[in-house]
Structures are given as C-alpha cells and as structure tokens.
Short mmCIF file of C-alpha atoms and ligand atoms in Angstrom, two decimals:
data_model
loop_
_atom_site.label_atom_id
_atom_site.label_comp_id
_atom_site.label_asym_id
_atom_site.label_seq_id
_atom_site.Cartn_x
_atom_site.Cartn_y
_atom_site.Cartn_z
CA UNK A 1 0.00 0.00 0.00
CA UNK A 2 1.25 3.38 -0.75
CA UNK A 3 -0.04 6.39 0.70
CA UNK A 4 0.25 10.09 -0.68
CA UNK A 5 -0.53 13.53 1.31
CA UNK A 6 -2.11 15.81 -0.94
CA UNK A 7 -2.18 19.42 0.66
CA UNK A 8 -3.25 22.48 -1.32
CA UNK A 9 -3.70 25.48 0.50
CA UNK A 10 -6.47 24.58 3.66
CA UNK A 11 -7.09 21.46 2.22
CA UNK A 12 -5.67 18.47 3.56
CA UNK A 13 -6.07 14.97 1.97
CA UNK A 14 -4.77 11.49 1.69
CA UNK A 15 -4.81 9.41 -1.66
CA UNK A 16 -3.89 5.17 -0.32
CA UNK A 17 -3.93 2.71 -2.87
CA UNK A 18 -4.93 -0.41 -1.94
CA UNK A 19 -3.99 -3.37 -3.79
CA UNK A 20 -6.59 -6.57 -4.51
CA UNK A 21 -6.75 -9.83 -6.38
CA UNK A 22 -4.21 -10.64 -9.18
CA UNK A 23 -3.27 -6.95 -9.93
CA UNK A 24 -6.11 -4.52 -9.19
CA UNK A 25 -5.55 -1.55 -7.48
CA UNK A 26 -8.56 0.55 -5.52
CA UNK A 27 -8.13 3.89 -4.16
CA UNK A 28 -9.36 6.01 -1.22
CA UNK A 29 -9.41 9.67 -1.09
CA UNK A 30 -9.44 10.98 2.32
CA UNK A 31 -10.23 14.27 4.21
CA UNK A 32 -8.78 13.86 7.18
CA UNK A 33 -10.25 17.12 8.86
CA UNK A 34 -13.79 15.81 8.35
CA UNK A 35 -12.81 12.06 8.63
CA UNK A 36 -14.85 10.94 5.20
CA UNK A 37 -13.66 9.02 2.43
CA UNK A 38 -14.34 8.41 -1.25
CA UNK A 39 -12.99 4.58 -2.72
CA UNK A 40 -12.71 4.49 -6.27
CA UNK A 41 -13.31 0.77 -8.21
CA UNK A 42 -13.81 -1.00 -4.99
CA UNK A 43 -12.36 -4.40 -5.32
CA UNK A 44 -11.85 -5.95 -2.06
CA UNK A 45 -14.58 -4.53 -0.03
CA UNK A 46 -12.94 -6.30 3.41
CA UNK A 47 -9.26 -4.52 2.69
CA UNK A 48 -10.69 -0.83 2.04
CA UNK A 49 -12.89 -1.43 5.39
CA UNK A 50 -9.56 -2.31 7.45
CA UNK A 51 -8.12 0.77 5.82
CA UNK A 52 -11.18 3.49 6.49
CA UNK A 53 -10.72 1.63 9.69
CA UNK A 54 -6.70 2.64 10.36
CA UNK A 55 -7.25 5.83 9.35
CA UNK A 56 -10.34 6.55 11.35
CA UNK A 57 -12.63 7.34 7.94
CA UNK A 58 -15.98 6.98 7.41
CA UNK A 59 -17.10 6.17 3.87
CA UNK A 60 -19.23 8.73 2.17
CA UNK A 61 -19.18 7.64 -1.41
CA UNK A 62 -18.20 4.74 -4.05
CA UNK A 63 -17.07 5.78 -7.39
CA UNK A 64 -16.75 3.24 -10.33
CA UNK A 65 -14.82 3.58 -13.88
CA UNK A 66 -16.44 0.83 -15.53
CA UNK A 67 -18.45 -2.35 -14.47
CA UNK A 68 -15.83 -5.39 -14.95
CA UNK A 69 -16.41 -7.44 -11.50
CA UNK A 70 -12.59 -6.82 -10.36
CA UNK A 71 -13.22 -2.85 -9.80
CA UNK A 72 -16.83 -3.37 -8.71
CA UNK A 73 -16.87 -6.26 -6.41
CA UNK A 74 -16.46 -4.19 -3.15
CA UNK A 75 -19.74 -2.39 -3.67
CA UNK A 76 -21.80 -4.31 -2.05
CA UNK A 77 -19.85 -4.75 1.57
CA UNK A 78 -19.20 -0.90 1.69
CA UNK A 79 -22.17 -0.22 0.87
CA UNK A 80 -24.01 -2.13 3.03
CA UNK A 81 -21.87 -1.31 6.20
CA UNK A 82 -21.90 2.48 5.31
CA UNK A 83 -25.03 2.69 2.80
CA UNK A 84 -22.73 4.75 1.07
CA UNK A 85 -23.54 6.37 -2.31
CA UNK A 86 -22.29 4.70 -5.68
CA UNK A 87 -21.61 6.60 -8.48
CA UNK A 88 -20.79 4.67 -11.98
CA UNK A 89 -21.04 5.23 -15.63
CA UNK A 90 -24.76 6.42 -16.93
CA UNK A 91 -23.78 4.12 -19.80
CA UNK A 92 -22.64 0.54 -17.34
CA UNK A 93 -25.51 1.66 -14.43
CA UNK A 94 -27.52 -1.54 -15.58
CA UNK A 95 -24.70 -4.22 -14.93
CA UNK A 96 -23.98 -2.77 -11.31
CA UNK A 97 -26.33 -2.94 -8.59
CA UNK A 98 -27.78 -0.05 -6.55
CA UNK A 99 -26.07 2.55 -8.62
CA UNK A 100 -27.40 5.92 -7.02
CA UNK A 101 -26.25 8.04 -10.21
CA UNK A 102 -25.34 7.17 -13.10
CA UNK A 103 -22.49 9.89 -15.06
CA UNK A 104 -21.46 10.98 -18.20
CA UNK A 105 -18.82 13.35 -19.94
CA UNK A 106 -18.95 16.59 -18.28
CA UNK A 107 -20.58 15.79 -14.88
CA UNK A 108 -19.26 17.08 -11.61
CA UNK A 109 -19.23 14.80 -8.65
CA UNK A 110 -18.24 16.94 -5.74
CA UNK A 111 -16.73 15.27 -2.58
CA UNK A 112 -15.90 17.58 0.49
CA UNK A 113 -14.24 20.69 -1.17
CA UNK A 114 -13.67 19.06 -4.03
CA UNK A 115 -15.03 18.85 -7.23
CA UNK A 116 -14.43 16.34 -9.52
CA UNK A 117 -15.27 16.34 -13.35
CA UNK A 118 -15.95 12.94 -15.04
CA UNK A 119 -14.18 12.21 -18.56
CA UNK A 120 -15.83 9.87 -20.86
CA UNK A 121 -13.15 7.42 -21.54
CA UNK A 122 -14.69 4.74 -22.87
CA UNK A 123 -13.02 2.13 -25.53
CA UNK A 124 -11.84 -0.44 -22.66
CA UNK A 125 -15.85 -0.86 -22.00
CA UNK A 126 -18.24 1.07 -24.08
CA UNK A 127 -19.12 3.55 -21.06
CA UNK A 128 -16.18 3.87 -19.16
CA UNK A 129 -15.23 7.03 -17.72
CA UNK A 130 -12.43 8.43 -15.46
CA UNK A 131 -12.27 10.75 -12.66
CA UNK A 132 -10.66 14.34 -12.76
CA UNK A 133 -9.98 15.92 -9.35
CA UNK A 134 -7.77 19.46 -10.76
CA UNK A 135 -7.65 20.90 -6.97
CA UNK A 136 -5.87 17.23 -5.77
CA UNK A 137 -3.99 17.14 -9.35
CA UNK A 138 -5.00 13.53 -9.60
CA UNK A 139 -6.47 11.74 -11.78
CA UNK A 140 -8.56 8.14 -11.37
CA UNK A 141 -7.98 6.32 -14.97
CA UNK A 142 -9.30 2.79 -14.24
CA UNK A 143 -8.34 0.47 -17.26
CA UNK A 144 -8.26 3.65 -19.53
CA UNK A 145 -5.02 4.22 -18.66
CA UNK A 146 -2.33 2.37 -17.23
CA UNK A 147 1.45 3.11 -16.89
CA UNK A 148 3.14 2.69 -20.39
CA UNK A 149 -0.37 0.98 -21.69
CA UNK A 150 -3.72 1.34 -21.49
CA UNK A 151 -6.92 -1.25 -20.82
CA UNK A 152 -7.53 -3.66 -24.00
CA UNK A 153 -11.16 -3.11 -25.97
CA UNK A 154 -13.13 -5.59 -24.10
CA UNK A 155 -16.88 -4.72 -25.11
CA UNK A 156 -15.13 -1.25 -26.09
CA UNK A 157 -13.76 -0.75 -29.28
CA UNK A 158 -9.89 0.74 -30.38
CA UNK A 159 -10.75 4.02 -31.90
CA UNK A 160 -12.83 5.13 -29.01
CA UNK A 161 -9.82 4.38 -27.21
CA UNK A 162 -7.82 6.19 -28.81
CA UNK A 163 -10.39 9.04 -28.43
CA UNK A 164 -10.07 9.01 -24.76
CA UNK A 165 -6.29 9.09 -24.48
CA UNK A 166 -6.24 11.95 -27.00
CA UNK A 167 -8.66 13.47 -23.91
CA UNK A 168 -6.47 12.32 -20.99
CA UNK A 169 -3.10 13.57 -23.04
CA UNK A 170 -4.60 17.03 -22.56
CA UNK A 171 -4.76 17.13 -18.71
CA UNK A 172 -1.66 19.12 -17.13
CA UNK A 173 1.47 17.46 -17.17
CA UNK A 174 1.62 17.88 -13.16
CA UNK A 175 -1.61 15.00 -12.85
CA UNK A 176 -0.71 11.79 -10.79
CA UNK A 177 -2.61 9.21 -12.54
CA UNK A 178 -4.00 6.43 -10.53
CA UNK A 179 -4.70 3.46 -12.80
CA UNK A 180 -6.31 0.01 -12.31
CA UNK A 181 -3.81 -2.00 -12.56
CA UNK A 182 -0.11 -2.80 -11.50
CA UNK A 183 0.84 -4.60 -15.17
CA UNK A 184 3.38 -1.63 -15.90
CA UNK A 185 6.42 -4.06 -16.36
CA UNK A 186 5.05 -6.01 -18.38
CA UNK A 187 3.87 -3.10 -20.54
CA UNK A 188 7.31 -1.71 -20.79
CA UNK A 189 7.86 -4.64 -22.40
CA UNK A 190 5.75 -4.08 -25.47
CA UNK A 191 7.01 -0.33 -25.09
CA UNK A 192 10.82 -0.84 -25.77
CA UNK A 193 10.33 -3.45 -28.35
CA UNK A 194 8.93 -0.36 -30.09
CA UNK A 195 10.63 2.26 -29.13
CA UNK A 196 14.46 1.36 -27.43
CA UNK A 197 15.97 4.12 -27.77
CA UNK A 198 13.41 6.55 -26.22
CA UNK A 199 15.58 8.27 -23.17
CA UNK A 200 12.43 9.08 -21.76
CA UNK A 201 11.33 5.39 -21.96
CA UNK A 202 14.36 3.97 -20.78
CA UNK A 203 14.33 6.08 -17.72
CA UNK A 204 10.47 5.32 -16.85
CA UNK A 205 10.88 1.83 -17.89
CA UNK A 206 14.11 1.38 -15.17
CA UNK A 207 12.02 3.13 -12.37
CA UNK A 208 9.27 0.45 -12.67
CA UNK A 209 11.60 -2.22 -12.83
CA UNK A 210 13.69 -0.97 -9.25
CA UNK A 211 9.87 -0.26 -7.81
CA UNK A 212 8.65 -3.78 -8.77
CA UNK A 213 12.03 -5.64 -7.64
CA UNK A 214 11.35 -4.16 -3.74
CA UNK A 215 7.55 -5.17 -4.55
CA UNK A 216 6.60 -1.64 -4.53
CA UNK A 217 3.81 -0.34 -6.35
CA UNK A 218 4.09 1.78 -9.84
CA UNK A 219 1.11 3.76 -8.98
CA UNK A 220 0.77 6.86 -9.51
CA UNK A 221 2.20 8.25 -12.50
CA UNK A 222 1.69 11.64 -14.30
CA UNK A 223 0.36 12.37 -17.66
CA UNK A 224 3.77 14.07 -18.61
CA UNK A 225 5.55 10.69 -17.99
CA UNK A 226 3.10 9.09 -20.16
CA UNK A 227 3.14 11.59 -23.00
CA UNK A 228 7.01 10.70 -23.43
CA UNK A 229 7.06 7.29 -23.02
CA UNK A 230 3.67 5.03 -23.60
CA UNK A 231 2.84 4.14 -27.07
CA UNK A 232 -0.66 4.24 -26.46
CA UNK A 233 0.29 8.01 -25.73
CA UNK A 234 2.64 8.52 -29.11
CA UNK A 235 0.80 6.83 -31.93
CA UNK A 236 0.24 10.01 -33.75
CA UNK A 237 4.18 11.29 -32.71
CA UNK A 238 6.53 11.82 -35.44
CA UNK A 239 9.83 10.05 -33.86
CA UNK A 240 7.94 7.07 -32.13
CA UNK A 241 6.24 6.58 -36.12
CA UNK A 242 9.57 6.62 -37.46
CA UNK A 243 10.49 4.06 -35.34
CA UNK A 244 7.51 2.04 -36.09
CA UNK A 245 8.01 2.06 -40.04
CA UNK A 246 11.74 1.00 -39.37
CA UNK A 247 9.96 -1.91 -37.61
CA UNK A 248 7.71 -2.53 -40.76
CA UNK A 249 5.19 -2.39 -37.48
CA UNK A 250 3.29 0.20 -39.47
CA UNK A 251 3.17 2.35 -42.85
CA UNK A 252 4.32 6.51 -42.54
CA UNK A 253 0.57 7.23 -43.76
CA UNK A 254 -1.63 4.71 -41.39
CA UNK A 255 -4.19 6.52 -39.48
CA UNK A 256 -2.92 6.96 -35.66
CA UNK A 257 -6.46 4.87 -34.55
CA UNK A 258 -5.27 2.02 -37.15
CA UNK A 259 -1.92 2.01 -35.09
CA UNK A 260 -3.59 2.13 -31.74
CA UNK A 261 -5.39 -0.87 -32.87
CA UNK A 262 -2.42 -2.62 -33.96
CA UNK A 263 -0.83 -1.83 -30.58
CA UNK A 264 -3.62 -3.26 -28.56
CA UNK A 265 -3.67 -6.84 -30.37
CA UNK A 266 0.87 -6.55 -30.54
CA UNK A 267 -0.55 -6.23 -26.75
CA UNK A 268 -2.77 -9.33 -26.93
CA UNK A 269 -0.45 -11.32 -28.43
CA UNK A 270 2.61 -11.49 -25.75
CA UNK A 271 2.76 -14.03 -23.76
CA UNK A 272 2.41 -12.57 -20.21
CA UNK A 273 -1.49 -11.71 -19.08
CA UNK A 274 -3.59 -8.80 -20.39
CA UNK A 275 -5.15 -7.30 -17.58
CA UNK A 276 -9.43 -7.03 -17.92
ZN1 LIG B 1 -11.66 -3.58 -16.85
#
C-alpha cells in the first residue's frame, strides 16, 4: 500500500492505494479534517474497510470507472456497512447494482471541497469514464489508462480508445494518474520493443523495474511521464512513427487509430497476461 498527502492550500487529503486480487488496485481519497472518504473501483470490499478503519474514515461515497467485476466487487460490503452512495457510468448503471447516479462526460461529482469532473473514456468498455480531481492534481484512470499501456477493448472498441487518451493527453502534465492495474512491467515490455531508444522510456521503464524488484507499487504516474514514453500516448508522434516504419510495425501514412489498434492486439499477443 502506498499512501500520498495531498495538501493544497487549507485542504488536507490522503490518496492510499490499496492493492486486490491478481493486480487490481482501488483507491481512497481521504479528508482527514472531516474524517470521510471516497474509494474508487472498490475491489476488495474487506481490505478498504480495514483501511477506512486505520485511518479513522468513514465512507461517504463509491465511485466506479467501468463495471468489470474486479473494480466493482467491493460495492456491495461498503455499501451495506456504510449505505454509502455509488456513483458509476450512466452508460454501465444496468450491470452494477444499486447505482445511485449514473455519469457521463462533463458531470461534476463533488466530494468535500472538491469537485471532480468525469471524462468519458470509454473504448476499454463502451461507457467507461475516469475521474478528474484538478484541486488534488490527480487523476482516477481505471483500465483507460495504465502506466506505459492502457486497458484492452473488451466490449469497447480501439478508436474510441484512442479518443479518450487523446482526452487524458490534454490534462496538465503535473496529474498523478491512478490506474487500475499494477501490469506496468510487463507493458514496458511491449514499449521498448517499439521504441528502445526513447531516453524518456528507458528512464520510466528502469524506475518500474527498481519499484517492482522491492515489490513496490508503480502507482501513480503523471500524464507528462506518459506523454514521453507510452505508445498508447505517441501513436500520432513523429519520432515514435519513425520508429515504427523501421519496424515494418506500421506504414508513414496509417491513421494513428489504425496504429492504436495494432498496438492493442501486438498487446494481446505477448505471452504474459492482459489485464481485464
Ligand atoms: Zn476492466
């Protein structure tokens, strides 16, 4: 588990990531002055209760990216020990149970003094969306976006996911994104087949690797480490293309979605798992 302070002028909060099952991470957001919490993509309902427990929170609202069971499975026992709110995709409110409002691009979801904005992000699942909180610089990306990768279409589709990392690339530079799951080594893997000799991409790629050898998680990044280094990130930038025609990986002139696409089944087809 890693915790972060967040403080910004009067506002004090805590961001813990909580690790579950194979790979998942879920998240709570914490005001510590007024002892409430959010959790983003519950997963293990019993592990985010011991940790509202250790840090003397009380659970004021659940906040889901998408509806795959892994980030919603927690629901139910935090919501039945603190009959706390959920709030989930407008589009995926029909495949989780006792949604209280279902969101879309553009909606606010406000949480103590903060205000969050929801991003439609779908192309992982056909109404996923993402979490924007600008006054905590943070960012919750679910399986939009992961370190060096990004969720594979499963019931989404890979131009739409394209769409929504052309969205995310235009968030400041400064967000910490907090993704779904800890599969960044292996996605570095895919990355420097593709693109070796990015300096940028080296550097990232050695920081995950010293993190995960001392079992330590890769979460958060920031959207200007992924704008230099993940290929899900570059597929429209002129030095990572060169690389990839040098590669015969893909044609000068293929539309950036076709080469997204391409990515996501080069992604599909390694050996080690494909997070859902
Ligand atoms: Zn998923």
């Amino acid at each position: 588990m890693s915790i972060i302070l967040v403080v910004r002028a009067a506002m004090s909060f805590i961001i813990e990531s909580i690790p579950a099952f194979k790979d998942n991470y879920s998240f709570i957001i914490g005001d510590k002055d007024l002892g409430l919490a959010v959790a983003v993509d519950p997963s293990d309902g019993e592990a985010i209760l011991n940790v509202l427990n250790k840090q003397d929170l009380f659970l004021a609202l659940i906040l889901n990216t998408h509806h795959h069971a892994n980030h919603v499975t927690g629901n139910e026992k935090l919501y039945q020990e603190f009959g706390a709110p959920i709030i989930a995709p407008a589009k995926e409110q029909n495949r989780i149970p006792n949604v209280a409002r279902g969101v879309g691009d553009g909606d606010i979801v406000s949480f103590s003094t903060l205000r969050a904005t929801v991003i439609e992000t779908s192309g992982h699942t056909m109404g996923h969306v993402s979490y924007y909180f600008p006054q905590i610089d943070a960012l919750f990306s679910g399986d939009a976006l992961f370190s060096l990768g990004c969720g594979k279409p499963s019931g989404g589709d890979p131009v739409r996911a394209w769409e929504s990392i052309k969205k995310l690339r235009e968030l400041p530079n400064e967000t910490l994104v907090y993704f779904g799951h800890e599969c960044s080594e292996d996605n570095a893997k895919l990355a420097l087949m593709l693109d070796k000799d990015n300096p940028d991409l080296q550097r990232i790629a050695e920081k995950i690797s010293i993190a995960r050898a001392k079992g330590q998680p890769t979460v958060p990044t920031t959207i200007g480490e992924q704008k230099l280094a993940n290929p899900f990130m570059r597929v429209d930038d002129k030095a990572f293309r060169e690389n990839l025609q040098k590669l015969s990986f893909a044609p000068a002139d293929a539309e950036p979605a076709a080469v997204f696409g391409k990515l996501c089944l080069a992604r599909a087809k390694l050996t080690y798992p494909d997070p859902v």
